[in-house]
Amino acid sequence: MLGRTLREVSAGLKKGQITPTELCQKCLSLIKKTKFLNAYITVTEEVALKQAEESEKRYAKGQSLGDLDGIPVAVKDNFSTSGIETTCASNMLKGYVPPYNATVVQKLLDQGALLMGKTNLDEFAMGTQDQGSKLEMEAAPSGGLLCRVGEGSGSTDGVFGPVKNPWSYSKQYREKRKQQPHGENEDSDWLITGGSSGGSAAAVSAFTCFVALGSDTGGSTRNPAAHCGLVGLKPSYGLVSRHGLIPLVNSMDVPGILTRCVDDAAIVLGVLAGHDPKDSTTVQDPVKPFMLPSLTDMSKLCIGIPKEYLVPELSSEVQSLWTKAADLFESEGAKVIEVSLPHTKYSIVCYHVLCTSEVASNMARFDGLEYGHRCNIDVSTEAMYAATRREGFNDVVRGRILSGNFFLLKENYENYFIKAQKVRRLIANDFVNVFNSGVDVLLTPTTLSEAVPYLEFIEEDNRTRSAQDDIFTQAVNMAGLPAVSIPVALSNQGLPVGLQFIGRAFCDQQLLTVAKWFEKQVQFPVIQLQELMDDCSAVFESEKLASVSLKQ
């Protein structure tokens, strides 16, 4: 059952082929087996088993709450969960137990979902976004500035340690590795998951749950989805409530959804979407859950390929798969055209100014007074603030707070923050113009290459290069559009490569319909983790065979 889709498992639960408690116990046992992946910060075993028991009673009476009743889910540890520690992978919030649930968590629980635990992340979700450890800002007219922000997008920067990519242990990757000479140190030869929702991605990829919530501010759900061979959905800004998501960048944060197939993501989006009186940025119109129709007439579909996304850093393998995907649409009758998003080249710098400015503002709440960590220094209030924040935040977070406060200084505000807001508007307008020209969906890469080994990732030059990695994902957050990363094929290394579809604002259903058609064509292979979980081999009985492999 663990390798099945949500709908299949839900049908199995209704028919009594498996009970919620059995399903829950299978997932819990896998969580223990895969503990070394470091996907979870907190495992809520007792809570999950109690929820499974309740679900079982409902099924016994034939009163299931819907497709999610009895389904194991995981939640990134920056969503508030009532009575369950929520740390944001930071010393600042170690021991913090929220008194309420985030709206999205409450909606999952109201549908009978089983909460397996809280997943690992980069501290305060400062992950994939503007990842380079050295991001140099150009000098402004008012005077020079060289801004360097230490960062890395690998779900490697939290206080609970890095998350390991389950694909590091897959049969597909291991077999390719055997054919190549490699270093002595097998143990540290694992791959990063991407960030910042790496824990959620690893949790779904290793079959410890069926759905996981991530957050997406500049690609934090789509980036790990691409590296872990999953579907990663960033809904339109305002479609899903942010209430209870500990904020990073209020104007860009969106709860993200990680699943193993597009239909599952659509089911979860149907449950989560809609107005929330506690979040004034959510849409007022009622949102109905939707079934994804099958695409039959491809001739009405127009796919745009942004020419600015063909960057020199893009690996030749990803580029080749991107081209093959475009050819696939064309061969099936869709119209495929090259389009231009001329302000793309400014997006990373623009994002950096806006992101750090909002971070500086948001992080002001962590002062050691109301909640979270508090130092022992009591010389003065100022000394207590300073020491608390020095002890509570890592270098990445402190670096962003410093940059953001610099941009918000009275003498810099116009030259940096206001200018970046204007550029953001130009970036958003690029998308509006393209969609107004008749394009339905844009097709782009999600990341520059497949997942890299941790040891390679932490080398200075690689982290610098990864500053570019968000060029495909960031602009979508600045424009508030929906986007989804879909796994396409395995690279020559035997690792997943994802491509991204970007839709018009609030046309999430159309976006997912196209993504579902594409997913069906490419038939991405299931991860094979037999050695890792010998007694769970039944998970893999449904190994898919490629019908149209883009690798041919």
Coordinates of C-alpha atoms in Angstrom, one line a residue:
M1 CA 0.0 0.0 0.0
L2 CA 2.8 2.4 0.8
G3 CA 3.8 3.0 -2.9
R4 CA 0.2 3.6 -4.0
T5 CA -1.6 6.9 -4.7
L6 CA -3.8 8.6 -2.2
R7 CA -7.0 7.6 -4.0
E8 CA -5.9 3.9 -4.2
V9 CA -5.1 3.8 -0.5
S10 CA -8.3 5.6 0.3
A11 CA -10.2 3.0 -1.7
G12 CA -8.2 0.2 0.1
L13 CA -9.2 1.7 3.5
K14 CA -12.9 1.9 2.5
K15 CA -12.8 -1.7 1.3
G16 CA -11.1 -2.8 4.5
Q17 CA -8.0 -4.2 2.7
I18 CA -6.0 -2.3 5.3
T19 CA -6.9 -0.3 8.4
P20 CA -5.7 3.2 9.3
T21 CA -3.8 1.8 12.3
E22 CA -2.0 -0.8 10.2
L23 CA -1.1 1.9 7.6
C24 CA 0.0 4.2 10.4
Q25 CA 2.2 1.5 12.0
K26 CA 3.8 0.7 8.6
C27 CA 4.8 4.3 8.2
L28 CA 6.0 4.6 11.7
S29 CA 8.2 1.6 11.3
L30 CA 9.6 3.1 8.1
I31 CA 10.3 6.4 9.9
K32 CA 12.4 4.4 12.4
K33 CA 14.2 2.5 9.7
T34 CA 15.0 5.7 7.8
K35 CA 15.9 7.8 10.8
F36 CA 19.4 8.3 9.4
L37 CA 17.9 10.4 6.6
N38 CA 17.1 13.0 9.3
A39 CA 13.8 13.9 7.6
Y40 CA 11.9 14.4 10.8
I41 CA 12.6 16.7 13.7
T42 CA 9.7 15.4 15.8
V43 CA 7.9 12.1 15.3
T44 CA 4.3 12.3 16.7
E45 CA 3.8 8.5 17.2
E46 CA 1.2 8.7 19.9
V47 CA -0.8 11.5 18.2
A48 CA -0.8 9.5 14.9
L49 CA -1.9 6.3 16.5
K50 CA -4.7 8.0 18.4
Q51 CA -5.9 9.7 15.1
A52 CA -5.7 6.3 13.4
E53 CA -7.9 4.8 16.0
E54 CA -10.5 7.6 15.5
S55 CA -10.3 7.1 11.8
E56 CA -10.8 3.3 12.2
K57 CA -14.1 3.9 14.1
R58 CA -15.3 6.2 11.3
Y59 CA -14.5 3.6 8.6
A60 CA -16.3 0.9 10.7
K61 CA -19.4 3.0 10.7
G62 CA -19.0 3.8 7.0
Q63 CA -18.6 7.5 7.8
S64 CA -15.2 8.3 6.2
L65 CA -14.5 12.0 6.0
G66 CA -13.1 11.8 2.5
D67 CA -10.0 10.8 0.5
L68 CA -7.6 11.9 3.3
D69 CA -9.2 10.0 6.1
G70 CA -6.6 7.7 7.7
I71 CA -3.8 8.9 5.3
P72 CA -0.4 9.5 6.9
V73 CA 0.9 13.1 6.3
A74 CA 3.9 15.1 7.5
V75 CA 4.3 18.8 8.1
K76 CA 7.3 21.0 7.8
D77 CA 8.4 22.3 11.2
N78 CA 7.6 25.9 10.4
F79 CA 3.9 25.4 10.5
S80 CA 2.3 25.8 14.0
T81 CA 0.9 22.6 15.5
S82 CA -1.1 22.8 18.7
G83 CA 0.6 21.0 21.5
I84 CA 3.5 19.8 19.3
E85 CA 6.9 21.5 19.4
T86 CA 7.5 23.8 16.4
T87 CA 11.2 24.8 16.1
C88 CA 11.8 26.1 12.5
A89 CA 15.1 24.1 13.0
S90 CA 16.4 27.0 15.1
N91 CA 17.8 27.3 18.6
M92 CA 15.6 30.4 18.9
L93 CA 12.4 28.2 19.0
K94 CA 13.6 25.0 20.6
G95 CA 11.0 24.0 23.1
Y96 CA 8.3 26.3 21.7
V97 CA 4.9 24.7 21.7
P98 CA 2.2 26.7 19.8
P99 CA -1.3 26.9 21.3
Y100 CA -3.0 26.6 17.9
N101 CA -2.8 24.8 14.6
A102 CA -1.9 26.5 11.3
T103 CA -5.0 26.7 9.1
V104 CA -3.6 24.2 6.6
V105 CA -2.7 21.7 9.4
Q106 CA -6.2 22.1 10.8
K107 CA -7.8 21.5 7.4
L108 CA -5.8 18.2 7.0
L109 CA -6.8 17.1 10.5
D110 CA -10.4 18.0 9.9
Q111 CA -10.3 15.6 6.9
G112 CA -9.0 12.8 9.1
A113 CA -5.4 12.8 8.1
L114 CA -2.8 11.2 10.5
L115 CA 0.0 13.5 11.5
M116 CA 3.3 11.5 11.5
G117 CA 5.5 14.3 12.5
K118 CA 7.3 17.6 11.9
T119 CA 9.9 17.6 9.2
N120 CA 13.4 19.1 9.0
L121 CA 14.4 22.3 7.1
D122 CA 17.0 25.0 6.7
E123 CA 16.8 27.3 9.8
F124 CA 13.6 29.5 9.5
A125 CA 13.2 28.0 6.0
M126 CA 16.0 30.2 4.7
G127 CA 16.9 27.5 2.2
T128 CA 16.8 27.5 -1.6
Q129 CA 16.1 31.2 -1.8
D130 CA 19.1 33.3 -2.9
Q131 CA 21.3 30.4 -2.0
G132 CA 24.8 31.5 -2.7
S133 CA 27.1 32.0 0.2
K134 CA 28.3 35.0 -1.6
L135 CA 25.7 37.1 -3.2
E136 CA 27.2 40.3 -4.4
M137 CA 25.0 43.4 -4.7
E138 CA 25.9 46.0 -7.2
A139 CA 26.7 49.4 -5.8
A140 CA 23.8 51.8 -5.6
P141 CA 24.0 55.4 -6.7
S142 CA 24.0 56.5 -3.0
G143 CA 27.2 54.7 -2.3
G144 CA 28.8 51.2 -2.5
L145 CA 27.6 48.1 -0.9
L146 CA 29.1 44.6 -1.1
C147 CA 26.5 42.3 0.5
R148 CA 27.4 38.7 1.2
V149 CA 24.9 36.4 2.6
G150 CA 26.0 32.9 3.8
E151 CA 23.4 30.4 2.5
G152 CA 22.9 27.0 1.0
S153 CA 19.9 25.4 -0.5
G154 CA 20.2 21.9 0.7
S155 CA 18.2 21.6 3.9
T156 CA 21.7 21.6 5.4
D157 CA 21.5 24.7 7.5
G158 CA 19.1 23.8 10.4
V159 CA 20.3 23.1 14.0
F160 CA 19.2 19.4 13.7
G161 CA 21.7 18.7 10.9
P162 CA 21.3 18.1 7.2
V163 CA 18.7 16.0 5.5
K164 CA 19.9 13.1 3.3
N165 CA 18.3 12.4 0.0
P166 CA 16.7 8.9 -0.1
W167 CA 17.9 8.6 -3.7
S168 CA 21.5 8.4 -2.3
Y169 CA 20.5 4.8 -1.2
S170 CA 18.4 3.9 -4.3
K171 CA 19.2 0.9 -6.5
Q172 CA 19.2 3.2 -9.5
Y173 CA 21.9 5.5 -8.1
R174 CA 24.0 2.8 -6.5
E175 CA 24.3 0.8 -9.7
K176 CA 25.5 3.8 -11.6
R177 CA 28.0 4.6 -8.8
K178 CA 29.5 1.1 -9.0
Q179 CA 30.5 1.8 -12.6
Q180 CA 32.5 4.9 -11.6
P181 CA 35.6 5.3 -9.4
H182 CA 34.8 7.2 -6.2
G183 CA 36.2 8.2 -2.9
E184 CA 36.9 6.0 0.1
N185 CA 34.3 7.7 2.3
E186 CA 31.1 5.9 1.5
D187 CA 29.3 7.2 4.6
S188 CA 29.5 10.9 3.6
D189 CA 28.8 10.2 0.0
W190 CA 25.1 11.0 0.3
L191 CA 23.2 13.6 -1.7
I192 CA 21.5 16.8 -0.6
T193 CA 17.7 16.9 -0.8
G194 CA 17.5 20.6 -1.9
G195 CA 15.8 23.1 0.3
S196 CA 14.3 24.4 2.4
S197 CA 11.5 21.8 2.5
G198 CA 14.0 18.9 2.3
G199 CA 12.7 17.0 5.3
S200 CA 9.2 17.0 3.8
A201 CA 10.6 15.8 0.4
A202 CA 12.7 13.0 2.0
A203 CA 9.7 11.9 4.1
V204 CA 7.4 11.4 1.0
S205 CA 10.2 10.0 -1.1
A206 CA 11.1 7.4 1.5
F207 CA 7.4 6.3 1.7
T208 CA 7.0 7.4 5.4
C209 CA 3.9 9.4 4.5
F210 CA 1.8 10.1 1.4
V211 CA 1.7 13.9 1.5
A212 CA 3.9 16.5 3.2
L213 CA 3.4 20.2 3.6
G214 CA 6.3 22.4 2.7
S215 CA 6.6 26.2 2.3
D216 CA 7.7 28.0 -0.9
T217 CA 9.1 31.5 -0.8
G218 CA 11.5 31.3 -3.7
G219 CA 11.3 27.6 -4.7
S220 CA 11.6 25.8 -1.3
T221 CA 9.0 23.2 -2.3
R222 CA 9.8 22.8 -6.0
N223 CA 13.6 22.6 -5.5
P224 CA 13.6 19.5 -3.2
A225 CA 10.7 18.0 -5.2
A226 CA 13.0 18.0 -8.3
H227 CA 15.9 16.5 -6.4
C228 CA 13.8 13.8 -4.7
G229 CA 11.7 12.7 -7.7
L230 CA 8.4 14.1 -6.4
V231 CA 5.6 16.4 -7.5
G232 CA 6.1 19.8 -5.8
L233 CA 3.2 22.3 -6.0
K234 CA 3.4 26.0 -5.2
P235 CA -0.2 27.2 -5.4
S236 CA -1.2 30.8 -6.5
Y237 CA -0.5 33.3 -3.8
G238 CA -3.7 33.9 -1.8
L239 CA -5.3 30.5 -2.7
V240 CA -4.1 28.8 0.4
S241 CA -4.0 30.3 3.9
R242 CA -0.7 31.3 5.5
H243 CA -2.1 31.6 9.0
G244 CA 0.1 29.7 11.3
L245 CA 3.0 29.4 8.8
I246 CA 5.9 31.1 10.7
P247 CA 6.6 33.9 8.2
L248 CA 9.8 34.4 6.2
V249 CA 8.7 36.8 3.5
N250 CA 5.0 37.6 3.9
S251 CA 4.5 38.8 0.3
M252 CA 5.9 35.6 -1.2
D253 CA 5.4 32.7 1.2
V254 CA 3.0 30.1 0.1
P255 CA 2.3 26.7 1.7
G256 CA 3.5 24.0 -0.7
I257 CA 2.4 20.4 -1.3
L258 CA 4.7 17.5 -1.9
T259 CA 3.3 14.2 -3.2
R260 CA 4.2 11.3 -5.5
C261 CA 1.8 12.1 -8.3
V262 CA -0.2 15.1 -9.6
D263 CA -3.6 13.7 -8.7
D264 CA -2.6 13.5 -5.1
A265 CA -1.4 17.1 -5.1
A266 CA -4.8 18.2 -6.6
I267 CA -6.7 16.3 -3.9
V268 CA -4.7 18.1 -1.2
L269 CA -5.0 21.5 -2.9
G270 CA -8.8 21.0 -3.0
V271 CA -8.8 20.5 0.8
L272 CA -6.5 23.4 1.6
A273 CA -7.6 26.1 -0.8
G274 CA -10.1 28.8 0.1
H275 CA -10.7 31.9 2.1
D276 CA -9.5 32.1 5.7
P277 CA -10.8 34.9 7.9
K278 CA -7.5 34.7 9.8
D279 CA -5.5 35.5 6.6
S280 CA -6.6 38.7 4.8
T281 CA -4.5 37.8 1.7
T282 CA -6.6 34.8 0.9
V283 CA -9.2 34.9 -1.9
Q284 CA -12.7 35.8 -1.0
D285 CA -14.4 33.6 -3.7
P286 CA -15.4 30.1 -2.6
V287 CA -13.0 27.4 -4.0
K288 CA -14.5 24.1 -4.9
P289 CA -12.5 20.9 -4.7
F290 CA -11.8 19.7 -8.3
M291 CA -11.1 16.5 -10.2
L292 CA -8.5 16.9 -12.9
P293 CA -10.0 16.2 -16.3
S294 CA -8.0 14.2 -18.9
L295 CA -6.5 16.4 -21.6
T296 CA -7.7 15.1 -25.0
D297 CA -7.5 18.0 -27.4
M298 CA -3.9 19.2 -27.3
S299 CA -4.3 21.5 -30.3
K300 CA -5.9 24.1 -28.1
L301 CA -2.9 24.2 -25.8
C302 CA -0.1 26.7 -26.1
I303 CA 3.2 26.1 -24.2
G304 CA 5.7 28.9 -23.8
I305 CA 9.5 28.3 -23.5
P306 CA 11.2 31.4 -21.9
K307 CA 14.4 32.0 -23.7
E308 CA 16.0 33.8 -20.7
Y309 CA 15.9 30.5 -18.8
L310 CA 18.5 28.9 -21.1
V311 CA 21.4 30.0 -18.8
P312 CA 25.1 29.0 -19.2
E313 CA 25.0 27.2 -15.8
L314 CA 22.2 24.8 -16.9
S315 CA 23.5 21.2 -17.1
S316 CA 23.4 19.7 -20.6
E317 CA 21.3 16.8 -19.3
V318 CA 18.6 19.1 -17.9
Q319 CA 18.7 21.2 -21.1
S320 CA 18.3 18.1 -23.3
L321 CA 15.3 16.8 -21.2
W322 CA 13.7 20.3 -21.4
T323 CA 14.0 20.2 -25.2
K324 CA 12.6 16.7 -25.4
A325 CA 9.7 17.6 -23.2
A326 CA 8.9 20.6 -25.5
D327 CA 9.2 18.3 -28.5
L328 CA 6.8 15.8 -26.8
F329 CA 4.1 18.5 -26.5
E330 CA 4.6 19.6 -30.1
S331 CA 4.5 16.0 -31.4
E332 CA 1.1 15.6 -29.7
G333 CA -0.4 18.7 -31.4
A334 CA 0.2 21.4 -28.8
K335 CA 1.6 24.8 -30.0
V336 CA 5.1 25.4 -28.5
I337 CA 6.6 28.9 -28.8
E338 CA 9.6 30.7 -27.5
V339 CA 8.7 33.6 -25.3
S340 CA 10.6 36.4 -23.5
L341 CA 10.6 37.3 -19.8
P342 CA 13.1 40.2 -20.3
H343 CA 13.5 41.2 -16.6
T344 CA 14.6 37.6 -15.5
K345 CA 18.2 38.7 -15.2
Y346 CA 17.3 41.1 -12.3
S347 CA 15.2 38.6 -10.4
I348 CA 17.9 37.2 -8.1
V349 CA 19.2 40.6 -6.9
C350 CA 15.6 42.0 -6.7
Y351 CA 14.5 39.0 -4.7
H352 CA 17.5 39.3 -2.4
V353 CA 16.7 42.9 -1.4
L354 CA 13.0 42.3 -0.9
C355 CA 13.5 38.9 0.9
T356 CA 16.1 40.2 3.4
S357 CA 14.1 43.4 4.1
E358 CA 11.0 41.4 5.0
V359 CA 13.1 38.9 7.0
A360 CA 14.6 41.7 9.0
S361 CA 11.1 42.9 9.8
N362 CA 9.8 39.4 10.6
M363 CA 12.7 38.3 12.8
A364 CA 12.2 41.3 15.1
R365 CA 9.6 39.3 17.0
F366 CA 12.2 36.9 18.3
D367 CA 13.5 39.1 21.2
G368 CA 13.6 36.6 24.1
L369 CA 10.6 38.2 25.8
E370 CA 7.4 36.5 24.7
Y371 CA 8.5 33.0 23.6
G372 CA 11.4 31.0 22.4
H373 CA 15.0 31.1 23.6
R374 CA 16.2 33.7 26.2
C375 CA 19.8 34.1 27.3
N376 CA 20.9 34.4 30.9
I377 CA 22.3 37.9 30.6
D378 CA 20.5 40.4 32.7
V379 CA 22.8 43.4 32.6
S380 CA 20.3 45.4 30.5
T381 CA 17.4 44.8 28.2
E382 CA 19.6 45.7 25.2
A383 CA 22.3 43.2 26.2
M384 CA 19.6 40.5 26.7
Y385 CA 18.2 41.2 23.2
A386 CA 21.6 41.1 21.6
A387 CA 22.8 37.9 23.4
T388 CA 19.5 36.1 22.8
R389 CA 19.6 36.8 19.1
R390 CA 23.3 35.9 18.8
E391 CA 22.7 32.6 20.5
G392 CA 19.3 31.9 18.9
F393 CA 20.0 32.5 15.2
N394 CA 22.6 30.9 12.9
D395 CA 24.9 32.9 10.6
V396 CA 22.6 32.7 7.6
V397 CA 19.7 34.2 9.5
R398 CA 21.8 36.9 11.1
G399 CA 23.4 37.7 7.7
R400 CA 19.9 38.2 6.2
I401 CA 18.8 40.4 9.1
L402 CA 21.8 42.6 8.7
S403 CA 21.3 42.9 4.9
G404 CA 17.6 43.7 5.3
N405 CA 18.2 46.3 7.9
F406 CA 20.8 47.9 5.7
F407 CA 18.3 48.1 2.8
L408 CA 15.6 49.6 5.1
L409 CA 17.8 52.4 6.5
K410 CA 16.3 55.8 5.8
E411 CA 19.2 56.7 3.5
N412 CA 19.0 53.4 1.5
Y413 CA 15.2 52.8 1.4
E414 CA 14.6 54.6 -1.9
N415 CA 17.6 53.2 -3.7
Y416 CA 17.2 49.6 -2.6
F417 CA 13.8 48.6 -1.3
I418 CA 11.6 50.9 -3.4
K419 CA 13.7 50.2 -6.5
A420 CA 13.4 46.5 -5.9
Q421 CA 9.6 46.8 -5.6
K422 CA 9.5 48.5 -9.0
V423 CA 11.6 45.8 -10.5
R424 CA 9.3 43.2 -8.9
R425 CA 6.4 44.8 -10.7
L426 CA 8.3 44.6 -14.0
I427 CA 9.0 40.9 -13.4
A428 CA 5.3 40.2 -12.7
N429 CA 4.3 42.2 -15.8
D430 CA 6.6 40.0 -18.0
F431 CA 4.4 37.0 -17.0
V432 CA 1.2 39.0 -17.5
N433 CA 2.3 39.9 -21.1
V434 CA 3.3 36.4 -22.0
F435 CA 0.0 34.9 -20.7
N436 CA -2.0 37.7 -22.5
S437 CA -0.3 36.7 -25.7
G438 CA -2.1 33.4 -25.7
V439 CA 0.3 31.2 -23.8
D440 CA -1.5 28.8 -21.4
V441 CA 1.5 27.3 -19.5
L442 CA 5.2 27.9 -19.4
L443 CA 7.7 25.0 -19.4
T444 CA 11.0 25.5 -17.7
P445 CA 13.7 23.6 -15.8
T446 CA 13.2 23.5 -12.0
T447 CA 16.9 23.3 -11.0
L448 CA 20.3 23.7 -12.9
S449 CA 21.2 20.0 -12.4
E450 CA 20.3 16.9 -10.4
A451 CA 21.1 16.6 -6.7
V452 CA 24.8 16.9 -5.8
P453 CA 26.7 15.0 -3.1
Y454 CA 26.8 16.9 0.3
L455 CA 30.6 17.1 0.4
E456 CA 30.6 18.7 -3.1
F457 CA 27.7 21.0 -2.1
I458 CA 29.4 22.5 1.0
E459 CA 32.5 23.5 -1.0
E460 CA 32.6 27.3 -1.2
D461 CA 32.4 27.6 -5.0
N462 CA 29.5 25.3 -5.3
R463 CA 27.4 27.2 -2.8
T464 CA 28.2 30.4 -4.7
R465 CA 27.1 28.8 -7.9
S466 CA 23.9 27.7 -6.3
A467 CA 22.9 31.4 -6.0
Q468 CA 21.9 30.9 -9.6
D469 CA 19.8 27.8 -8.9
D470 CA 16.7 29.8 -8.1
I471 CA 16.6 31.7 -11.3
F472 CA 13.9 29.3 -12.5
T473 CA 11.7 29.4 -9.3
Q474 CA 12.1 32.8 -7.6
A475 CA 10.3 34.9 -10.2
V476 CA 7.1 32.9 -9.8
N477 CA 6.9 33.8 -6.1
M478 CA 7.5 37.5 -6.9
A479 CA 4.6 37.3 -9.4
G480 CA 2.3 35.2 -7.2
L481 CA 1.7 32.6 -9.8
P482 CA 1.1 28.8 -9.5
A483 CA 3.9 26.5 -10.4
V484 CA 4.6 22.7 -10.2
S485 CA 7.7 20.7 -10.5
I486 CA 7.2 17.3 -12.2
P487 CA 9.9 14.5 -12.2
V488 CA 10.7 13.7 -15.8
A489 CA 13.5 11.1 -16.0
L490 CA 16.6 9.8 -14.3
S491 CA 20.0 11.4 -15.2
N492 CA 23.0 9.4 -16.3
Q493 CA 23.9 9.3 -12.6
G494 CA 20.5 7.5 -11.9
L495 CA 19.1 10.6 -10.1
P496 CA 15.8 12.4 -10.7
V497 CA 15.5 15.5 -12.9
G498 CA 12.4 17.7 -12.6
L499 CA 10.8 20.2 -15.0
Q500 CA 8.6 23.1 -13.9
F501 CA 5.2 24.2 -15.3
I502 CA 4.1 27.8 -14.5
G503 CA 0.4 28.8 -14.9
R504 CA -1.7 31.9 -14.9
A505 CA -2.7 33.3 -11.4
F506 CA -5.5 31.2 -9.9
C507 CA -5.5 28.8 -12.9
D508 CA -4.0 26.1 -10.7
Q509 CA -6.5 23.5 -12.0
Q510 CA -5.5 24.2 -15.7
L511 CA -1.8 24.0 -14.6
L512 CA -2.3 20.6 -12.9
T513 CA -4.3 19.2 -15.8
V514 CA -1.4 19.9 -18.2
A515 CA 1.1 18.5 -15.6
K516 CA -1.0 15.4 -15.1
W517 CA -1.0 14.7 -18.9
F518 CA 2.8 15.2 -19.0
E519 CA 3.3 12.9 -16.0
K520 CA 1.3 10.2 -17.7
Q521 CA 3.5 10.5 -20.8
V522 CA 6.9 10.3 -19.1
Q523 CA 6.1 7.5 -16.5
F524 CA 8.8 8.4 -14.1
P525 CA 10.2 5.3 -12.4
V526 CA 9.6 4.5 -8.7
I527 CA 12.5 4.8 -6.4
Q528 CA 13.9 1.4 -5.5
L529 CA 15.0 1.2 -1.8
Q530 CA 14.9 -2.6 -1.3
E531 CA 18.2 -2.8 0.5
L532 CA 17.2 0.0 2.8
M533 CA 13.9 -1.6 3.8
D534 CA 14.2 -5.3 3.0
D535 CA 10.9 -6.3 4.7
C536 CA 8.9 -3.5 2.9
S537 CA 9.5 -4.9 -0.6
A538 CA 5.8 -4.9 -1.2
V539 CA 6.1 -1.1 -1.6
F540 CA 7.8 -1.6 -4.8
E541 CA 5.7 -4.2 -6.5
S542 CA 4.1 -1.5 -8.7
E543 CA 7.4 -0.6 -10.4
K544 CA 6.3 1.4 -13.5
L545 CA 7.7 0.7 -16.9
A546 CA 8.4 3.7 -19.1
S547 CA 6.0 4.1 -21.9
V548 CA 7.5 7.3 -23.4
S549 CA 10.8 7.7 -21.8
L550 CA 12.4 11.1 -22.4
K551 CA 15.8 9.4 -22.0
Q552 CA 15.5 7.6 -25.4

